[in-house]
Amino acid sequence: MPVRQMKESLEQHIVIKPHLQNPMNTSNNSPNASQNFKGPPQQPSLENHSQTSPQPRNKGRRRGRGGRKSDQGDILMRPSSRPCTTTNGNVENGYISSEKDVGFPTSSKSLSFARRPGYGQVGTKCIVKANHFFAELPDKDLNQYDVTITPEVSSRTVNRSIIAELVRLYKESDLGTRLPAYDGRKSLYTAGQLPFSWKEFKIKLVDEEDGINCTKRVKEYVVVIKFVARANLHHLGQFLAGKRADAPQEALQILDIVLRELSTKRYCSIGRSFFSPDIRRPQRLGEGLESWCGFYQSIRPTQMGLSLNIDMASAAFIEPLPVVEFVGQLLGKDVLSRPLSDADRIKIKKGLRGVKVEVTHRGSVRRKYRVSGLTSQPTRELVFPVDENSTMKSVVEYFQEMYGFTIQYTHLPCLQVGNQKKANYLPMEACKIVEGQRYTKRLNEKQITSLLKVTCQRPRDRENDILQTVQHNAYDQDPYAKEFGINISEKLASVEARILPAPWLKYHESGKEKNCLPHVGQWNMMNKKMINGMTVNRWACINFSRSVQDSVARTFCNDLAQMCQVSGMEFNLEPVIPIYNAKPEQVEKALKHVYHVSTNKTKGKELELLLAILPDNNGSLYGDLKRICETDLGLISQCCLTKHVFKITKQYLANVSLKINVKMGGRNTVLLDAVCYRIPLVSDIPTIIFGADVTHPENGEDSSPSIAAVVASQDWPEVTKYAGLVCAQAHRQELIQDLYKTWHDPVRGTVSGGMIRDLLISFRKATGQKPLRIIFYRDGVSEGQFYQVLLYELDAIRKACASLEPNYQPPVTFIVVQKRHHTRLFPNNHRDRSSTDKSGNILPGTVVDSKICHPTEFDFYLCSHAGIQGTSRPAHYHVLWDENNFTADGIQSLTNNLCYTYARCTRSVSVVPPAYYAHLAAFRARFYMEPDMQENGSNGDGNSSHSSKGTRTTGECGVKPLPALKDNVKRVMFYC
């Protein structure tokens, strides 16, 4: 469905509430009024933030951006200690559930994102540098022209060559000396108008595409250029000044294309990045690949005006080797003397399919071809017809007679080029891989490690490389920038920032340290005990590593059990059965054996925990183990690698004990402000915090489903424990399809379900409260999808709430979390150790909400973690919708404080934990897919049961459902 049509259809259903009465301002505005919940004594609020009703500014603002006006205020859901009754519904987990369709008012078409409520003040002020370069707005008219090339060309490179030739021939005459910028497809842009509104040109171009004939062919193209529109720079100026809310995308796109034009001609262009082997010497990654360095470039609207965002980049390219040498690297062995196995042929075919090669046996003639396959026979056995009489000739004879080229390695297969109807054979030793081809398939672990070494730069080095790139690009000498009147600063933007204080953490009263204040984003478990340590009486260990002897495994298990005890758990030192040794290839048989033997030994009581010792390189073993344990046996498992079993450290054991405790349902620590009811817009009324993410298949997988995951807090006021649900949905679908859905039941009629609804019910069961506020962190959404995702998913949240109880519409704050961006923050003075962490990065808690942020919308950059290696990447939080009326300080402090509650380590993390957990849950769910589903995509009817399963699927598009999670696993899969 086109975006515009989807947008209009979604807008017919979106629920937009003005919230004329805020729940905080009702008589039920304290925990004392909640169901069966004894509230604490009144506490002063954090940073003296008021918890009163919203200012009129917020009411008017919300109504102006699409809120409906109403004669009556919305009826808020009231907490009640006894079930409610209704004529047309039934009580479900404390909610009134109506089977009738809930009516949703139509939203205004003027829906816009939340405006910035002001700037944060909390924290220690400092100055940081950002890789943004001020771009002066041109004062020239920007004109757009439509380009039609006949015959149509699919290659942007060929299109660019055609237009470049046109400009070379006609710039001084027909184009009126204008130097246009071209997007490679359908649009041409100029500064000032061309002398015509429509004109046709005939351009001749030498064909560089694949061909068989020796003589290069000359192709003639007809190019029609037609005036379309003039970009409104006044609109852009008003937007940058904060006087207009809607960004003029056309003008921004033109300026971006203009500034990319010269680099497109100089370098290999991939997306918004440019790469070249000349920027820095390529580094070998193994198996015929190498890394190229490059830079990312994008024009962005910011509070300081137009900004050019420049960052360093690296990517894997296919090394321009002779094909025989490439094959040798790919297979990791000498291929010149040894025959190839069937497995070798398959690997070569996958490695070379789609790769462009050039012939080397014809002197200066370097014809290029794209590899379509590999012959099943060796070269010495290949024959083909050479004339109409079907006279056959061998490939070896043909190359000798035609080119005087002797094929030496006749035991190797030939490359197939061209299509299947007219395939042509090329001997491997007569071909070389064309330079500049990006590798888009999956890298192996060694290649990833090698690539990370190249990209991992200390902040000072990265900053210097960025500055050198800007100087080398010499935008002041760029003819296109000059033509369009764009001036780029060569200085990094200097930005005011604040360092938010770390929150106090609460540990158990029995420990020596009851409270803890992290230092530079870190702390440890010394002298502390988990605030809710769980009990593990029945556990077993299975050893899949042949190099780990029984005595070593026993010592490791005993040390781990003792560490769990020291950390605050009640942990039985003895396993139910002796450590069981198994082969990795018999994982299912071994797991079921241990499960049944242990259950028999304990007279029907199931295992609470399974420890698994795995080889360091375990292939699919880890995924298979998790799938069997979590979808078949209902076992909570903890995997440990062989290297850690042999080299036991207290730090490692402490971290594993943290993971075990949360898997068992415990909590390691909570925010002190949470237990003291001091967190604004969280502590006052029952609040649920969601995290959501969608992970997509890797490049090259064109049919595998995408996996959506949603997690939600299950404790209040602590907001530390989470439960999660996952579902498979259509390939590359970003909108989460299963947030809310209805289906027809023959007995009950229309039935409601979906992940939001199930998690709201789960919260009610766990806390005895109905959430009166929703905070929704959504990960993995690009800027181009903001509007679409907000409309669809906010609508789903609304419908899920309304399906539980009439007029139940708790206010929602919808925040997008982005990590895949290119803004980097650097210390103002790299030598000042008081303003950096050990890695030379900015300090954890550094927040920026001015200058480089959006001109009008509610966003901020937060570096919540301490750097380990390389340059820290701040998370970008964009508040798209806010009915809870957060102040800048309120949402920034909440987000930063939550980053200290991540259960798997004693460090603050770089992304708010609910979003982090959702990402981990979605990633984990890939292991749950059946092998044929992972490889071939989906089959099946796509129907799924809507009971309280941990995994579910959309029934549309025939996506096969994930297997159901066992109930005891739904709260822990993202902690594993």
CSV table of C-alpha atoms in Angstrom, one decimal, residues 171-442:
chain,number,residue,atom,x,y,z
A,171,LYS,CA,26.5,23.3,-20.5
A,172,GLU,CA,27.7,26.4,-22.2
A,173,SER,CA,24.9,26.4,-24.8
A,174,ASP,CA,21.5,24.9,-24.1
A,175,LEU,CA,21.9,24.7,-20.3
A,176,GLY,CA,22.8,28.4,-20.0
A,177,THR,CA,26.1,27.6,-18.2
A,178,ARG,CA,24.2,26.0,-15.3
A,179,LEU,CA,25.9,23.1,-13.6
A,180,PRO,CA,23.0,20.7,-12.5
A,181,ALA,CA,23.0,18.1,-9.8
A,182,TYR,CA,21.5,14.7,-10.7
A,183,ASP,CA,20.1,12.0,-8.4
A,184,GLY,CA,20.9,9.2,-10.8
A,185,ARG,CA,17.2,8.4,-11.5
A,186,LYS,CA,14.5,10.8,-12.4
A,187,SER,CA,15.4,14.3,-11.1
A,188,LEU,CA,17.8,17.0,-12.1
A,189,TYR,CA,18.3,20.1,-9.9
A,190,THR,CA,19.6,23.6,-10.8
A,191,ALA,CA,20.4,26.9,-9.0
A,192,GLY,CA,18.3,29.2,-11.1
A,193,GLN,CA,16.1,28.2,-14.1
A,194,LEU,CA,17.3,26.7,-17.3
A,195,PRO,CA,16.7,28.6,-20.5
A,196,PHE,CA,13.8,26.1,-21.3
A,197,SER,CA,10.9,24.4,-19.6
A,198,TRP,CA,11.1,21.4,-21.9
A,199,LYS,CA,13.8,20.1,-24.2
A,200,GLU,CA,15.0,16.9,-25.8
A,201,PHE,CA,18.6,15.8,-26.3
A,202,LYS,CA,20.3,12.9,-28.1
A,203,ILE,CA,23.3,11.5,-26.4
A,204,LYS,CA,25.7,8.9,-27.6
A,205,LEU,CA,27.5,6.7,-25.1
A,206,VAL,CA,30.0,3.9,-25.4
A,207,ASP,CA,28.4,0.8,-23.9
A,208,GLU,CA,30.5,-0.5,-21.0
A,209,GLU,CA,28.1,-3.3,-20.1
A,210,ASP,CA,28.6,-7.0,-20.6
A,211,GLY,CA,29.0,-8.2,-24.2
A,212,ILE,CA,30.6,-10.9,-26.3
A,213,ASN,CA,31.7,-9.0,-29.4
A,214,CYS,CA,35.2,-7.5,-29.4
A,215,THR,CA,34.1,-4.1,-30.7
A,216,LYS,CA,32.6,-1.8,-28.1
A,217,ARG,CA,29.1,-0.7,-29.1
A,218,VAL,CA,27.9,2.9,-29.1
A,219,LYS,CA,24.4,3.4,-27.8
A,220,GLU,CA,22.2,6.4,-28.5
A,221,TYR,CA,19.8,7.7,-25.8
A,222,VAL,CA,17.1,10.3,-25.9
A,223,VAL,CA,17.0,12.5,-22.8
A,224,VAL,CA,14.0,14.7,-22.1
A,225,ILE,CA,14.3,17.4,-19.4
A,226,LYS,CA,11.1,19.0,-18.2
A,227,PHE,CA,10.6,21.6,-15.5
A,228,VAL,CA,8.6,20.4,-12.5
A,229,ALA,CA,8.8,22.8,-9.5
A,230,ARG,CA,10.7,25.4,-7.6
A,231,ALA,CA,11.8,24.5,-4.1
A,232,ASN,CA,10.6,26.9,-1.4
A,233,LEU,CA,13.7,28.0,0.5
A,234,HIS,CA,11.6,30.5,2.5
A,235,HIS,CA,9.7,27.5,3.9
A,236,LEU,CA,13.1,25.9,4.9
A,237,GLY,CA,14.2,29.1,6.6
A,238,GLN,CA,11.0,29.3,8.6
A,239,PHE,CA,11.3,25.6,9.6
A,240,LEU,CA,14.9,26.0,10.8
A,241,ALA,CA,13.9,29.1,12.8
A,242,GLY,CA,11.2,27.1,14.5
A,243,LYS,CA,8.3,29.0,12.9
A,244,ARG,CA,7.0,26.0,11.0
A,245,ALA,CA,6.6,22.4,12.2
A,246,ASP,CA,6.7,20.6,8.8
A,247,ALA,CA,10.1,20.0,7.3
A,248,PRO,CA,10.4,21.0,3.5
A,249,GLN,CA,11.8,17.6,2.5
A,250,GLU,CA,12.2,18.6,-1.2
A,251,ALA,CA,14.6,21.4,-0.4
A,252,LEU,CA,16.6,19.3,2.0
A,253,GLN,CA,16.8,16.5,-0.5
A,254,ILE,CA,18.1,18.9,-3.2
A,255,LEU,CA,20.8,20.3,-0.9
A,256,ASP,CA,21.8,16.8,0.1
A,257,ILE,CA,22.1,15.7,-3.5
A,258,VAL,CA,24.1,18.8,-4.4
A,259,LEU,CA,26.7,18.2,-1.6
A,260,ARG,CA,27.0,14.5,-2.6
A,261,GLU,CA,27.5,15.1,-6.4
A,262,LEU,CA,31.3,15.5,-6.4
A,263,SER,CA,31.9,12.7,-3.9
A,264,THR,CA,29.7,10.4,-6.1
A,265,LYS,CA,32.0,11.0,-9.0
A,266,ARG,CA,35.2,10.5,-6.9
A,267,TYR,CA,34.3,7.5,-4.7
A,268,CYS,CA,32.3,4.3,-4.5
A,269,SER,CA,28.8,5.4,-3.3
A,270,ILE,CA,26.8,3.1,-1.0
A,271,GLY,CA,23.7,4.5,0.6
A,272,ARG,CA,24.8,7.8,2.2
A,273,SER,CA,28.4,6.7,2.5
A,274,PHE,CA,31.4,6.9,0.2
A,275,PHE,CA,34.3,4.5,0.1
A,276,SER,CA,37.7,4.3,-1.5
A,277,PRO,CA,40.8,2.2,-1.2
A,278,ASP,CA,42.8,5.5,-1.3
A,279,ILE,CA,41.3,7.0,1.9
A,280,ARG,CA,43.2,4.4,3.9
A,281,ARG,CA,44.9,1.2,2.9
A,282,PRO,CA,42.5,-1.7,2.7
A,283,GLN,CA,42.8,-4.4,5.4
A,284,ARG,CA,42.3,-8.1,4.5
A,285,LEU,CA,39.3,-9.7,6.3
A,286,GLY,CA,39.9,-13.2,5.0
A,287,GLU,CA,38.2,-15.4,2.4
A,288,GLY,CA,38.7,-12.9,-0.4
A,289,LEU,CA,37.3,-9.9,1.4
A,290,GLU,CA,38.9,-6.6,2.5
A,291,SER,CA,37.7,-3.5,4.4
A,292,TRP,CA,37.5,-0.1,2.8
A,293,CYS,CA,37.4,3.0,4.8
A,294,GLY,CA,35.1,5.9,3.9
A,295,PHE,CA,32.9,8.5,5.3
A,296,TYR,CA,29.2,9.1,5.9
A,297,GLN,CA,27.6,12.4,4.8
A,298,SER,CA,24.1,13.8,5.3
A,299,ILE,CA,22.5,17.2,5.5
A,300,ARG,CA,20.3,17.7,8.6
A,301,PRO,CA,18.0,20.4,9.9
A,302,THR,CA,19.0,21.4,13.4
A,303,GLN,CA,18.6,24.2,15.8
A,304,MET,CA,21.8,25.9,14.6
A,305,GLY,CA,20.5,25.8,11.1
A,306,LEU,CA,21.5,23.4,8.3
A,307,SER,CA,24.1,20.9,9.5
A,308,LEU,CA,26.4,18.6,7.5
A,309,ASN,CA,26.8,15.4,9.5
A,310,ILE,CA,30.1,13.7,8.7
A,311,ASP,CA,31.3,10.4,10.2
A,312,MET,CA,33.9,7.8,9.4
A,313,ALA,CA,32.7,4.5,8.0
A,314,SER,CA,34.0,1.1,7.0
A,315,ALA,CA,32.6,-1.7,4.8
A,316,ALA,CA,33.5,-5.1,3.5
A,317,PHE,CA,34.4,-5.3,-0.2
A,318,ILE,CA,35.4,-8.2,-2.4
A,319,GLU,CA,39.1,-8.0,-3.0
A,320,PRO,CA,40.0,-7.3,-6.6
A,321,LEU,CA,42.0,-10.5,-7.1
A,322,PRO,CA,42.5,-13.0,-9.9
A,323,VAL,CA,39.5,-15.3,-9.6
A,324,VAL,CA,41.8,-18.3,-9.0
A,325,GLU,CA,43.4,-16.6,-6.1
A,326,PHE,CA,40.1,-15.5,-4.7
A,327,VAL,CA,38.8,-19.1,-4.8
A,328,GLY,CA,42.0,-20.2,-3.0
A,329,GLN,CA,41.3,-17.7,-0.2
A,330,LEU,CA,37.6,-18.6,-0.1
A,331,LEU,CA,38.3,-22.3,0.4
A,332,GLY,CA,41.5,-21.7,2.5
A,333,LYS,CA,43.5,-24.2,0.5
A,334,ASP,CA,45.5,-24.6,-2.7
A,335,VAL,CA,43.1,-25.1,-5.6
A,336,LEU,CA,45.7,-25.2,-8.4
A,337,SER,CA,46.7,-28.8,-7.8
A,338,ARG,CA,43.8,-30.4,-5.9
A,339,PRO,CA,40.4,-31.4,-7.4
A,340,LEU,CA,37.4,-29.6,-6.0
A,341,SER,CA,34.8,-31.4,-3.9
A,342,ASP,CA,31.0,-30.9,-4.3
A,343,ALA,CA,31.1,-28.8,-1.1
A,344,ASP,CA,33.9,-26.7,-2.6
A,345,ARG,CA,31.8,-26.1,-5.8
A,346,ILE,CA,28.8,-24.9,-3.8
A,347,LYS,CA,30.9,-22.5,-1.7
A,348,ILE,CA,32.6,-21.1,-4.8
A,349,LYS,CA,29.2,-20.7,-6.6
A,350,LYS,CA,27.7,-18.8,-3.6
A,351,GLY,CA,30.8,-16.7,-3.3
A,352,LEU,CA,31.0,-15.6,-6.9
A,353,ARG,CA,27.3,-15.4,-8.0
A,354,GLY,CA,26.5,-11.9,-9.0
A,355,VAL,CA,30.1,-10.8,-8.8
A,356,LYS,CA,31.4,-8.7,-11.7
A,357,VAL,CA,34.7,-9.9,-13.3
A,358,GLU,CA,36.8,-8.7,-16.1
A,359,VAL,CA,38.8,-10.8,-18.6
A,360,THR,CA,42.6,-10.7,-18.6
A,361,HIS,CA,43.4,-12.8,-21.6
A,362,ARG,CA,42.8,-10.2,-24.3
A,363,GLY,CA,45.5,-7.6,-23.6
A,364,SER,CA,44.0,-4.1,-23.3
A,365,VAL,CA,40.4,-5.3,-23.9
A,366,ARG,CA,39.0,-5.6,-20.4
A,367,ARG,CA,35.4,-6.7,-21.1
A,368,LYS,CA,33.3,-7.0,-17.9
A,369,TYR,CA,30.8,-9.8,-17.1
A,370,ARG,CA,28.6,-10.7,-14.2
A,371,VAL,CA,28.9,-14.3,-12.9
A,372,SER,CA,25.7,-16.2,-13.0
A,373,GLY,CA,26.9,-19.6,-12.0
A,374,LEU,CA,29.6,-22.3,-12.2
A,375,THR,CA,29.9,-25.2,-14.6
A,376,SER,CA,29.3,-28.7,-13.1
A,377,GLN,CA,32.1,-30.1,-15.2
A,378,PRO,CA,35.8,-29.2,-15.2
A,379,THR,CA,37.1,-27.0,-18.0
A,380,ARG,CA,38.7,-29.9,-19.9
A,381,GLU,CA,35.4,-31.6,-20.4
A,382,LEU,CA,33.5,-28.5,-21.6
A,383,VAL,CA,32.5,-28.3,-25.3
A,384,PHE,CA,30.1,-25.9,-27.1
A,385,PRO,CA,28.7,-25.4,-30.7
A,386,VAL,CA,30.7,-22.8,-32.7
A,387,ASP,CA,28.5,-22.5,-35.8
A,388,GLU,CA,25.0,-23.1,-37.1
A,389,ASN,CA,26.0,-26.7,-38.1
A,390,SER,CA,26.5,-27.5,-34.4
A,391,THR,CA,30.2,-28.1,-34.8
A,392,MET,CA,31.5,-28.7,-31.3
A,393,LYS,CA,34.7,-27.4,-30.0
A,394,SER,CA,36.2,-27.6,-26.5
A,395,VAL,CA,36.7,-24.5,-24.4
A,396,VAL,CA,40.4,-25.3,-24.1
A,397,GLU,CA,40.8,-25.4,-27.9
A,398,TYR,CA,38.7,-22.3,-28.5
A,399,PHE,CA,40.8,-20.1,-26.1
A,400,GLN,CA,44.0,-21.4,-27.6
A,401,GLU,CA,42.9,-20.8,-31.2
A,402,MET,CA,41.0,-17.6,-30.7
A,403,TYR,CA,43.2,-15.8,-28.2
A,404,GLY,CA,46.4,-17.8,-28.0
A,405,PHE,CA,45.6,-18.4,-24.4
A,406,THR,CA,46.6,-21.7,-22.9
A,407,ILE,CA,44.4,-22.9,-20.0
A,408,GLN,CA,46.6,-24.5,-17.4
A,409,TYR,CA,44.2,-25.4,-14.7
A,410,THR,CA,41.8,-27.5,-16.7
A,411,HIS,CA,40.6,-29.4,-13.6
A,412,LEU,CA,38.8,-26.2,-12.4
A,413,PRO,CA,35.3,-25.4,-13.5
A,414,CYS,CA,34.5,-22.4,-15.7
A,415,LEU,CA,32.5,-19.4,-14.7
A,416,GLN,CA,29.1,-19.0,-16.4
A,417,VAL,CA,28.2,-15.5,-17.5
A,418,GLY,CA,25.1,-14.2,-19.2
A,419,ASN,CA,21.6,-15.6,-18.9
A,420,GLN,CA,20.6,-19.3,-18.8
A,421,LYS,CA,19.4,-19.2,-22.5
A,422,LYS,CA,22.8,-17.9,-23.7
A,423,ALA,CA,25.4,-18.8,-21.1
A,424,ASN,CA,29.0,-18.3,-21.9
A,425,TYR,CA,32.0,-19.9,-20.4
A,426,LEU,CA,35.0,-18.1,-18.9
A,427,PRO,CA,38.0,-20.0,-17.5
A,428,MET,CA,38.7,-18.9,-13.9
A,429,GLU,CA,42.4,-18.1,-14.7
A,430,ALA,CA,41.3,-15.7,-17.4
A,431,CYS,CA,39.3,-13.5,-15.0
A,432,LYS,CA,39.9,-10.9,-12.4
A,433,ILE,CA,37.4,-9.5,-9.9
A,434,VAL,CA,36.4,-5.9,-10.7
A,435,GLU,CA,37.4,-3.4,-8.0
A,436,GLY,CA,34.8,-1.6,-5.9
A,437,GLN,CA,32.2,-4.3,-5.3
A,438,ARG,CA,30.7,-4.2,-1.8
A,439,TYR,CA,30.1,-7.6,-0.1
A,440,THR,CA,26.5,-7.7,1.1
A,441,LYS,CA,26.2,-11.2,2.4
A,442,ARG,CA,26.8,-12.3,6.0
